[in-house]
């Protein structure tokens, strides 16, 4: 299997606190995102914290999606890491951003497992998206 | 809970292929790493691929540890993401690097959930460690 992977690391601001504090909704959104990314789901693990906040991971054959939410700050930290040429991780990012109703998104895209001068490294690019109440149609990040 | 988190993203080259292709060993190493980081383990999910390779996630109260290995390339991609002041994620990194017997390590350290001008971002620093057969005593990365 190809060692290269694309890892999207997102900070989502202005999320709907009711959505990102709802275990069932967050689980459903992340699972649907994995399906939209064309990933094969191996396991789904979600946990609700007291008094608030959700942590969850969707383990996929092609790596993982993870989320950690702080409803009291309308903030969520998201990771989408996929390997292989058949996955569409940007679709997962777009779906989660829209479903959480995030207003601003800060993204670092890491190209992982880049073999260079005898060792593995990663390369990165960054982007800010200020979407407000709009829906994102296409994230358009370099990967 | 504090939104800030420290996320170590590591590419490990020159790992012992027998170790990183052994489901039980990889699971044990990652679990022990979480304990050494002073994290509270919520769930442990590991999977072995055919013909080779391991994927796994340790979900902790303070976020997650994940690993994806390519034994055929002696390569492993590692993520250690913790929140809170009581965790010691560097201890987890050091333990895994030594246990996998990695020879070279490329690390990006992300400070996640940094609130700046009304939105959440992350800041980063990078480091290369060429350890060869030596053991790492202290990783000494900026977080």
XYZ file of C-alpha atoms in Angstrom, chain B residues 3-139:
137
model
C -9.790 24.452 24.167
C -6.042 24.275 23.699
C -4.476 20.983 22.794
C -1.058 19.790 21.748
C -0.963 17.602 18.658
C 2.258 15.811 17.767
C 2.329 14.506 14.197
C 5.204 12.116 13.562
C 6.595 10.232 10.607
C 8.784 7.380 11.867
C 11.360 5.918 9.450
C 13.499 2.804 9.884
C 11.125 1.095 12.351
C 11.517 -2.601 13.128
C 9.105 -4.203 10.620
C 8.384 -7.199 12.872
C 7.285 -4.941 15.714
C 5.085 -2.635 13.633
C 3.418 -5.613 11.942
C 2.481 -7.268 15.237
C -1.033 -6.333 16.307
C -0.579 -7.284 19.955
C 2.751 -5.475 20.274
C 1.528 -2.287 18.586
C -1.617 -2.279 20.723
C 0.433 -2.807 23.891
C 2.931 -0.067 22.975
C 0.245 2.496 22.196
C -1.728 1.656 25.341
C 1.390 1.875 27.510
C 2.226 5.200 25.807
C -1.190 6.591 26.770
C -0.606 5.525 30.379
C 2.859 7.129 30.389
C 1.275 10.328 29.036
C -0.966 10.276 32.117
C -4.063 10.002 29.929
C -7.349 8.295 30.831
C -8.068 5.555 28.279
C -11.669 5.347 27.047
C -11.360 2.826 24.240
C -8.730 0.921 22.291
C -9.355 -0.063 18.660
C -6.751 -1.905 16.554
C -6.934 -3.600 13.185
C -4.500 -5.713 11.166
C -4.493 -5.505 7.403
C -3.773 -8.265 4.922
C -1.036 -8.903 3.896
C 0.475 -6.432 6.361
C 0.058 -3.182 8.289
C -1.673 -2.108 11.483
C -4.101 0.746 12.169
C -5.132 1.695 15.634
C -6.554 4.391 17.837
C -6.481 4.845 21.587
C -9.327 7.188 22.478
C -8.491 9.068 25.672
C -10.470 11.604 27.716
C -7.906 14.134 26.587
C -8.293 13.367 22.810
C -6.484 10.481 21.018
C -3.409 8.572 19.945
C -3.430 6.964 16.499
C -0.999 4.900 14.484
C -0.876 3.546 10.933
C 2.023 1.291 9.973
C 3.597 0.136 6.697
C 5.965 -2.689 7.769
C 7.091 -3.184 4.145
C 8.555 0.342 4.294
C 9.611 0.255 7.986
C 7.394 3.330 8.247
C 4.750 4.413 10.754
C 2.553 7.521 10.866
C 1.772 8.559 14.423
C -0.540 11.162 15.969
C -0.616 12.070 19.627
C -3.168 14.716 20.510
C -3.801 15.656 24.132
C -5.585 18.432 25.984
C -5.180 19.527 29.564
C -2.252 20.449 31.731
C -1.857 17.075 33.429
C -0.906 15.038 30.361
C 2.636 14.427 29.213
C 2.321 13.670 25.478
C 6.092 13.911 24.929
C 6.521 10.861 27.163
C 4.165 8.954 24.840
C 6.119 10.073 21.768
C 9.454 9.072 23.260
C 8.142 5.694 24.370
C 6.663 4.840 20.953
C 9.725 6.057 19.002
C 11.980 3.865 21.138
C 9.618 0.877 21.164
C 9.215 0.889 17.361
C 13.019 1.312 17.101
C 12.603 4.159 14.636
C 15.869 5.517 13.251
C 14.635 8.889 12.006
C 11.722 11.001 13.148
C 10.063 13.976 11.494
C 7.752 15.858 13.861
C 5.285 18.677 13.455
C 3.956 20.032 16.735
C 0.610 21.791 16.461
C -0.802 23.939 19.207
C -4.525 23.488 18.526
C -7.485 25.639 19.493
C -5.512 28.876 19.752
C -8.105 31.667 19.903
C -6.969 34.678 17.874
C -8.975 37.590 16.451
C -12.295 35.890 17.043
C -11.516 32.440 15.692
C -9.697 29.235 16.488
C -6.439 28.460 14.707
C -3.330 26.410 15.322
C 0.353 27.225 15.401
C 3.159 24.876 14.484
C 6.823 24.061 14.760
C 8.833 21.290 13.074
C 11.796 19.174 13.981
C 13.869 16.290 12.597
C 15.564 13.779 14.873
C 18.170 11.373 13.513
C 18.618 8.923 16.345
C 19.882 5.811 14.535
C 20.118 2.904 16.953
C 20.208 5.180 20.001
C 17.406 5.609 22.470
C 15.736 8.976 22.765
C 15.828 10.217 26.337
C 14.050 13.523 25.828
C 12.368 14.646 22.623
